[in-house]
PDB file of C-alpha atoms in Angstrom:
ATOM      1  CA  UNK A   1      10.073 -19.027   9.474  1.00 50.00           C
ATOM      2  CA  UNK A   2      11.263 -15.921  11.555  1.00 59.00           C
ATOM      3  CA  UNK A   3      10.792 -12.343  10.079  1.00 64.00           C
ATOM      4  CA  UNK A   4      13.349 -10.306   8.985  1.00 83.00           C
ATOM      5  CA  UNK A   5      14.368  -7.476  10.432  1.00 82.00           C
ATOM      6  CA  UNK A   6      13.130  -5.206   7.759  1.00 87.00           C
ATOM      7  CA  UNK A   7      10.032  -6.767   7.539  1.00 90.00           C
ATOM      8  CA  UNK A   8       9.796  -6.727  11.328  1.00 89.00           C
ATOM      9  CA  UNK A   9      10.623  -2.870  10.942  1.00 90.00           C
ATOM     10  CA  UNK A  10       7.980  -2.843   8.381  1.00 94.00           C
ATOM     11  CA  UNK A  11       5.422  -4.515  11.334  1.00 94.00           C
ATOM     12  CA  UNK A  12       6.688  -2.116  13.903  1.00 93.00           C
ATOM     13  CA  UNK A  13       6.253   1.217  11.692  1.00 93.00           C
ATOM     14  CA  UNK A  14       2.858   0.171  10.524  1.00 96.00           C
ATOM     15  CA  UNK A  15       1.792   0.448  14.000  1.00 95.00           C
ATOM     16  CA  UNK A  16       3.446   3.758  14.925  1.00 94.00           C
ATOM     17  CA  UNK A  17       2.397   5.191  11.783  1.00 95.00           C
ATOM     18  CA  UNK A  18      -1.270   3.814  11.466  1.00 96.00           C
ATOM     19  CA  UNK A  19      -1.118   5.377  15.636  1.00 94.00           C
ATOM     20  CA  UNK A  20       0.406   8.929  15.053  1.00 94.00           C
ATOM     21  CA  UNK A  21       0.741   9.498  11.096  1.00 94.00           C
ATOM     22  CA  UNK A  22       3.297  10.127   9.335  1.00 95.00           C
ATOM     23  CA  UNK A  23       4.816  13.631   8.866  1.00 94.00           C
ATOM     24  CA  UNK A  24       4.185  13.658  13.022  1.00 93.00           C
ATOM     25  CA  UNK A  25       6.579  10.592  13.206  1.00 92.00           C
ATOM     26  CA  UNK A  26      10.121  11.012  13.185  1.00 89.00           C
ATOM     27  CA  UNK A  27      13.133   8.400  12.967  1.00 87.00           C
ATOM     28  CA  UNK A  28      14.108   9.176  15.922  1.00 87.00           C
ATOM     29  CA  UNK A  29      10.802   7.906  17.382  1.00 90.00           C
ATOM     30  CA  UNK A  30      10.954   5.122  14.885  1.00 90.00           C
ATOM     31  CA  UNK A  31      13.973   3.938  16.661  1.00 87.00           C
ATOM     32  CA  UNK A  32      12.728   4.548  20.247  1.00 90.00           C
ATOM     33  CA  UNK A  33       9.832   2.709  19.592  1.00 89.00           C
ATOM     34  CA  UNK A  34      10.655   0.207  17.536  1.00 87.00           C
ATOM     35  CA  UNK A  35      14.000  -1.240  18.893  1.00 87.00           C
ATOM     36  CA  UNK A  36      15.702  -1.041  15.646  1.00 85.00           C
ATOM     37  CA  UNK A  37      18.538   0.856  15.419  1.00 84.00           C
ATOM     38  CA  UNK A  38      19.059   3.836  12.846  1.00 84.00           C
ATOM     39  CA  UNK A  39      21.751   1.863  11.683  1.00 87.00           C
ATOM     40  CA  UNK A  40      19.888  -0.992  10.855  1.00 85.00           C
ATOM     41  CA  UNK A  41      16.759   1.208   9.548  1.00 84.00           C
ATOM     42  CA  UNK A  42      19.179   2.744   7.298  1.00 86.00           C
ATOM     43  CA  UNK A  43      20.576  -0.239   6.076  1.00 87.00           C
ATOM     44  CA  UNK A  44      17.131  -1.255   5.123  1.00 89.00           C
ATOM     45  CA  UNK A  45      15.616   1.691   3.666  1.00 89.00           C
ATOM     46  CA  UNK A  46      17.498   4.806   2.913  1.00 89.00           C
ATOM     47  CA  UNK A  47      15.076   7.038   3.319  1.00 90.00           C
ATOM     48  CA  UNK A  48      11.830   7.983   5.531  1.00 92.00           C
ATOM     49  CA  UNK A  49       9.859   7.602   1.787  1.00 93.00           C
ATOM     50  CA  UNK A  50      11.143   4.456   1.363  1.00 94.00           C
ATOM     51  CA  UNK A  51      10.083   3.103   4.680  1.00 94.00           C
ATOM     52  CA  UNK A  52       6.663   4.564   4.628  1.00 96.00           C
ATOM     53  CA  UNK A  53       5.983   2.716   1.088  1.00 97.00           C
ATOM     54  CA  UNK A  54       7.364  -0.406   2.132  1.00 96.00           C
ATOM     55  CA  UNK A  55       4.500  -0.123   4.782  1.00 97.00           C
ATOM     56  CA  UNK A  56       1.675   1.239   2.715  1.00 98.00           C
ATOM     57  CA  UNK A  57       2.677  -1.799   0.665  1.00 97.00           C
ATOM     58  CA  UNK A  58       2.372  -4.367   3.565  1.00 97.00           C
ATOM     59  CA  UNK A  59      -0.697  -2.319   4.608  1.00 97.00           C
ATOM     60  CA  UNK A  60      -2.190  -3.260   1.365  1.00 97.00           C
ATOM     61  CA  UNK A  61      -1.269  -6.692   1.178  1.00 97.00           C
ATOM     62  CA  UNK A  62      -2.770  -7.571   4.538  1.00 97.00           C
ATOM     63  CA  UNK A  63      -5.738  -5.471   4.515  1.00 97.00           C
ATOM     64  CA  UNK A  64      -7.040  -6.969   1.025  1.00 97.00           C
ATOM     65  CA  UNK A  65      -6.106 -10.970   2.054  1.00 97.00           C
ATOM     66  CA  UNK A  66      -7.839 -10.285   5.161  1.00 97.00           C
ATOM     67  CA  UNK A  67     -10.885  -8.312   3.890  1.00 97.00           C
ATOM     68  CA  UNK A  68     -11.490 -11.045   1.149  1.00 97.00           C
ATOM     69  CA  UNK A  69     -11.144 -13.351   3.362  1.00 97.00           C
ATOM     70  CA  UNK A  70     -13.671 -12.276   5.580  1.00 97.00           C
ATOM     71  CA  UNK A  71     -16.102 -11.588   2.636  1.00 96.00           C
ATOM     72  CA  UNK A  72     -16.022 -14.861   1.940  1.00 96.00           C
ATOM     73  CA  UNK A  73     -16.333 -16.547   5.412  1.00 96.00           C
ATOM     74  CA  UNK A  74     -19.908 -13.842   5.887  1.00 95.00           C
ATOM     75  CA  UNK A  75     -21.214 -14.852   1.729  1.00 92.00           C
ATOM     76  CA  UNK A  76     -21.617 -17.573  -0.390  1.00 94.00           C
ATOM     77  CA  UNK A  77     -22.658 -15.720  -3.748  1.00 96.00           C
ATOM     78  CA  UNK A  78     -21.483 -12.626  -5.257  1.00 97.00           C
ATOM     79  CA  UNK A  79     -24.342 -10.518  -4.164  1.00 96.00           C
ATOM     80  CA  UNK A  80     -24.055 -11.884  -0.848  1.00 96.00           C
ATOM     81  CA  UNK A  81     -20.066 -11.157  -0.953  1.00 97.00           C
ATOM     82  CA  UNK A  82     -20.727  -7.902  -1.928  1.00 97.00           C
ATOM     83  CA  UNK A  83     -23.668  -6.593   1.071  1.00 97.00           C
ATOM     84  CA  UNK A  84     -20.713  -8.716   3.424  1.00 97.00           C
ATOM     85  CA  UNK A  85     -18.266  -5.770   2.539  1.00 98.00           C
ATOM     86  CA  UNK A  86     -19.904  -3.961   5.223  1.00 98.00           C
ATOM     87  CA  UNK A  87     -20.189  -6.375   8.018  1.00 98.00           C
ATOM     88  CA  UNK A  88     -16.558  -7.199   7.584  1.00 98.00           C
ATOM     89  CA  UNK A  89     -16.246  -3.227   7.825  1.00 98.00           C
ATOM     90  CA  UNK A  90     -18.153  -3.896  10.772  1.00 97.00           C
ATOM     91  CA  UNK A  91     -15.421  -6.262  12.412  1.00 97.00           C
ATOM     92  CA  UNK A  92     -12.835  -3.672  11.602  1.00 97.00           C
ATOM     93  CA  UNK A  93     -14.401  -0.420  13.493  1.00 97.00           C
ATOM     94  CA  UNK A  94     -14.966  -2.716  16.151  1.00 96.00           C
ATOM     95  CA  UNK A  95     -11.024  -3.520  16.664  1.00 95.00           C
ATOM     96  CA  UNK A  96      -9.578  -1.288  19.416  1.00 94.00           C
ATOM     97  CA  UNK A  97      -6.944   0.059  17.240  1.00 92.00           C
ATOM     98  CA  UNK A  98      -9.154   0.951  14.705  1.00 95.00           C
ATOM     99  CA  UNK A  99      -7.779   4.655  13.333  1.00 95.00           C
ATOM    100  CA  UNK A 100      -9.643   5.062  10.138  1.00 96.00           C
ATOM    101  CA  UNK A 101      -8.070   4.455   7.238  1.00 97.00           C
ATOM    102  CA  UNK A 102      -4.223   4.238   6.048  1.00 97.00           C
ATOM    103  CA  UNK A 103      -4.390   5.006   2.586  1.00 97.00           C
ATOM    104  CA  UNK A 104      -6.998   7.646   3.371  1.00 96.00           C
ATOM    105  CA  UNK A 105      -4.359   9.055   5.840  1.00 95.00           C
ATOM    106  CA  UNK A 106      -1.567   9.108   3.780  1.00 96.00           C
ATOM    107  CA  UNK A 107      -3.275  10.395   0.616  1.00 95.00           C
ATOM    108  CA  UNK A 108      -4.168  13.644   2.950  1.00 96.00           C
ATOM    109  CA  UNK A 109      -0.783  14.036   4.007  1.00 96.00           C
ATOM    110  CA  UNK A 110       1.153  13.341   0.689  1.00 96.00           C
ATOM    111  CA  UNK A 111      -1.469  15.271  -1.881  1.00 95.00           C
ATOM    112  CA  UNK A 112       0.877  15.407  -4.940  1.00 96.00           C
ATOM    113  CA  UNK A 113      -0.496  12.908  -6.955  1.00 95.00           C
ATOM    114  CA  UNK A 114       2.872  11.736  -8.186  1.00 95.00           C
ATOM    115  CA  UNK A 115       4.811  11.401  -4.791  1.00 96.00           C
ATOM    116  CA  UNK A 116       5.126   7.820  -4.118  1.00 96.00           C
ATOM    117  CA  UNK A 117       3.061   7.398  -0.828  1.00 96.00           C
ATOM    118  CA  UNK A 118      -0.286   8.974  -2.632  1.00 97.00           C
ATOM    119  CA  UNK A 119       0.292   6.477  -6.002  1.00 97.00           C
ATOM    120  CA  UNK A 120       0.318   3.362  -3.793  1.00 97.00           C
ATOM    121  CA  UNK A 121      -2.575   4.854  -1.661  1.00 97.00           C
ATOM    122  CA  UNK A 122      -4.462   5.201  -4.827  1.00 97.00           C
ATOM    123  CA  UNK A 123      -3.493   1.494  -6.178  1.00 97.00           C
ATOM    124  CA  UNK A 124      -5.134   0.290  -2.941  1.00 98.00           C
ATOM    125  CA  UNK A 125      -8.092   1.540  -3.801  1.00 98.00           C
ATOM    126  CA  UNK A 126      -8.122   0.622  -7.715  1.00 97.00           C
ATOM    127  CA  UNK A 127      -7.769  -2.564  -6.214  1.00 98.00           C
ATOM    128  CA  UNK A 128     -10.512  -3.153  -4.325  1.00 98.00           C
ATOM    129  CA  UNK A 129     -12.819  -1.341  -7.534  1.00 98.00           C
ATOM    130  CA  UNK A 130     -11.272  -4.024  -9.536  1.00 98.00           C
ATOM    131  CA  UNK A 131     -12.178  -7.116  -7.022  1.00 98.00           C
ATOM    132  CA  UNK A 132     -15.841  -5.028  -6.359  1.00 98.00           C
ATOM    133  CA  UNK A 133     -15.927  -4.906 -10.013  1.00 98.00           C
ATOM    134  CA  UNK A 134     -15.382  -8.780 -10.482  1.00 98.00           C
ATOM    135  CA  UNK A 135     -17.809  -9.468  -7.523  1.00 97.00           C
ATOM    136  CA  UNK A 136     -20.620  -7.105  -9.152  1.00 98.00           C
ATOM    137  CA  UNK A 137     -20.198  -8.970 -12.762  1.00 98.00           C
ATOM    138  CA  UNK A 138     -20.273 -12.175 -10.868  1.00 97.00           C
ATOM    139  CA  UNK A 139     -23.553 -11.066  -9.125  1.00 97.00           C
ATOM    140  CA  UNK A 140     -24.965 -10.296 -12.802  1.00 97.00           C
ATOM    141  CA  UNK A 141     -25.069  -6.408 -12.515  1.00 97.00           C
ATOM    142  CA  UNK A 142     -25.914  -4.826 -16.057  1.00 96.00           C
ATOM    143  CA  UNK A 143     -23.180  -2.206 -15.110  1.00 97.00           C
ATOM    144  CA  UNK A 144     -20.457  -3.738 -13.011  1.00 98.00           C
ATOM    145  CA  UNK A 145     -17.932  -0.553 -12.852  1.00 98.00           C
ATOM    146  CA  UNK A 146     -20.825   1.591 -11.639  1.00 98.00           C
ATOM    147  CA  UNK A 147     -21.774  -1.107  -9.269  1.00 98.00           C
ATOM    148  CA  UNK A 148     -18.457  -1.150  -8.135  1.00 98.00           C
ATOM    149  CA  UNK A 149     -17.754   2.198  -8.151  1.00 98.00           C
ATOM    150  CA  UNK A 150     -20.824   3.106  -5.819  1.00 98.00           C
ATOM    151  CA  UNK A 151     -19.947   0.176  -3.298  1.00 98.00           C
ATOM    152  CA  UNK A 152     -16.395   1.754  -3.286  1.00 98.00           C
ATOM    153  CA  UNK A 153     -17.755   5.407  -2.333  1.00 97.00           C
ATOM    154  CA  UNK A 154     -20.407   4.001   0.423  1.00 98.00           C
ATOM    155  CA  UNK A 155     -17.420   2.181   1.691  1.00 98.00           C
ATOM    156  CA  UNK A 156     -14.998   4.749   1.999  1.00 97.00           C
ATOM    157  CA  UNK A 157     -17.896   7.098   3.691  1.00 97.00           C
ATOM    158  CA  UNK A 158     -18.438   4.518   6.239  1.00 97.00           C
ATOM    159  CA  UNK A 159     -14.674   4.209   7.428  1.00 97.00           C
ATOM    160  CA  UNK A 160     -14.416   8.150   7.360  1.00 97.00           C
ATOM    161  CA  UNK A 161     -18.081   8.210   9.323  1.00 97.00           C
ATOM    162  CA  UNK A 162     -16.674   5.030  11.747  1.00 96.00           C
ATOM    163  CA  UNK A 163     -12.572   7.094  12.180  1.00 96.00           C
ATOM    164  CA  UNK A 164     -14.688  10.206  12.596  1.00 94.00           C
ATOM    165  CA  UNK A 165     -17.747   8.981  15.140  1.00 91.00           C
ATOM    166  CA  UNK A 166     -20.369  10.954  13.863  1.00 90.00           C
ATOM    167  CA  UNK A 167     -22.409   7.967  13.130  1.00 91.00           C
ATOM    168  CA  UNK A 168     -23.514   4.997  15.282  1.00 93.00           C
ATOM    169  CA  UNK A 169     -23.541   2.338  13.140  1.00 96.00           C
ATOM    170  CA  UNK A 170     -21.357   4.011   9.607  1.00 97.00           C
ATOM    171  CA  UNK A 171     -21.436   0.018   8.549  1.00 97.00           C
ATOM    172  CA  UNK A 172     -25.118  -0.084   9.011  1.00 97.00           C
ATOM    173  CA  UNK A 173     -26.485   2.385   7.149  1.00 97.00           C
ATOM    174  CA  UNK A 174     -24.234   1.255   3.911  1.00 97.00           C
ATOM    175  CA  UNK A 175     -25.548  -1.509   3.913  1.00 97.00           C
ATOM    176  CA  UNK A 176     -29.011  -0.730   3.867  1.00 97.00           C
ATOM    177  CA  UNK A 177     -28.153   1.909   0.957  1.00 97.00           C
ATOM    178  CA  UNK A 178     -25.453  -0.769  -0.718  1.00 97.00           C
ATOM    179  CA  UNK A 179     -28.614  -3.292  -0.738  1.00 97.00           C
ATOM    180  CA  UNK A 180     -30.405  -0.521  -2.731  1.00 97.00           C
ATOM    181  CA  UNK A 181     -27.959  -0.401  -5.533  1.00 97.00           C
ATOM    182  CA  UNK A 182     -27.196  -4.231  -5.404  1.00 97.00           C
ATOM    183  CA  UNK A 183     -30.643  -4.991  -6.020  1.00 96.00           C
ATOM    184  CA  UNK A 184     -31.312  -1.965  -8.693  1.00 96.00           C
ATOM    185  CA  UNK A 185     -27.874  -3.148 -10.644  1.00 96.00           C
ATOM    186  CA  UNK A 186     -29.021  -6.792 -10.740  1.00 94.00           C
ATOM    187  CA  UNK A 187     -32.717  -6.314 -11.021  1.00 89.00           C
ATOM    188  CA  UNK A 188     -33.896  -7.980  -7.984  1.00 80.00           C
ATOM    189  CA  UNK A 189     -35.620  -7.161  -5.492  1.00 62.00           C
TER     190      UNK A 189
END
């Protein structure tokens, strides 16, 4: 089936706004780079806030069915699934285009907690604490949330140490200190 136009636009801003962020991107470079006319853009979304959380949404959307994905092609078993969150953070600071983190990104430049942009950056992340939280129940830890909560912090550390460079291997060292708490929350060892 052939994409819309808006959710081609969607494709095409993700891209330039992932690239340069998003207060330094302007419609007019929107247009330029995108092909899309203002016309059209307008017709789609009305405003600049309205584009930017139609991509934060397909940000979302794509980054979870591809993370989960990939967690389940590296692990068989919960505990497994949940040391793979780092190798598949691995795969992703290995991409080229690999800029850190969107929702990171646009929680930094929109930092009122009720402007749209910051309240979907902030589902994203509930999220993935709710799936981590699932996983670590599954994997039989005695406190799941804190479980999850912890994987959640090492993770976001590594993709600010990986957007960042001040580590060689951000995905690495997680690990090694997410197999720590794995095996302390489910009493193995």
């Amino acid at each position: 089936m052939r994409p819309s136009k808006r959710d081609e636009l969607v494709r095409k801003a993700f891209a330039i706004f992932y690239r340069d962020g998003f207060h330094a991107t302007g419609m007019d470079r929107l247009v330029a780079e995108t092909g899309i006319s203002k016309t059209t853009m307008f017709k789609h979304f009305r405003t600049k806030d309205e584009l930017i959380l139609a991509v934060l949404r397909y940000r979302d959307e794509t980054f979870r069915n591809w993370f989960f994905r990939r967690l389940d092609a590296y692990g068989e078993t919960p505990k497994e699934k949940l040391l793979a969150i780092f190798d598949v953070l691995r795969e992703w600071f290995d991409e080229p285009a690999f800029r850190g983190c969107m929702f990171i990104k646009a929680s930094a430049e929109f930092q009122e907690p009720s402007h749209p942009a910051y309240t979907q950056s902030a589902e994203h992340k509930r999220l993935l604490h709710q799936a981590f939280c699932r996983l670590a129940a599954d994997a039989g830890a005695i406190d799941p949330d804190m479980l999850a909560r912890q994987l959640l912090i090492l993770k976001e550390g590594a993709i600010v140490a990986a957007h960042m460079g001040f580590d060689a291997d951000p995905a690495g060292a997680s690990k090694q200190a997410a197999k720590a708490l794995v095996d302390a929350a489910t009493g193995s060892a």
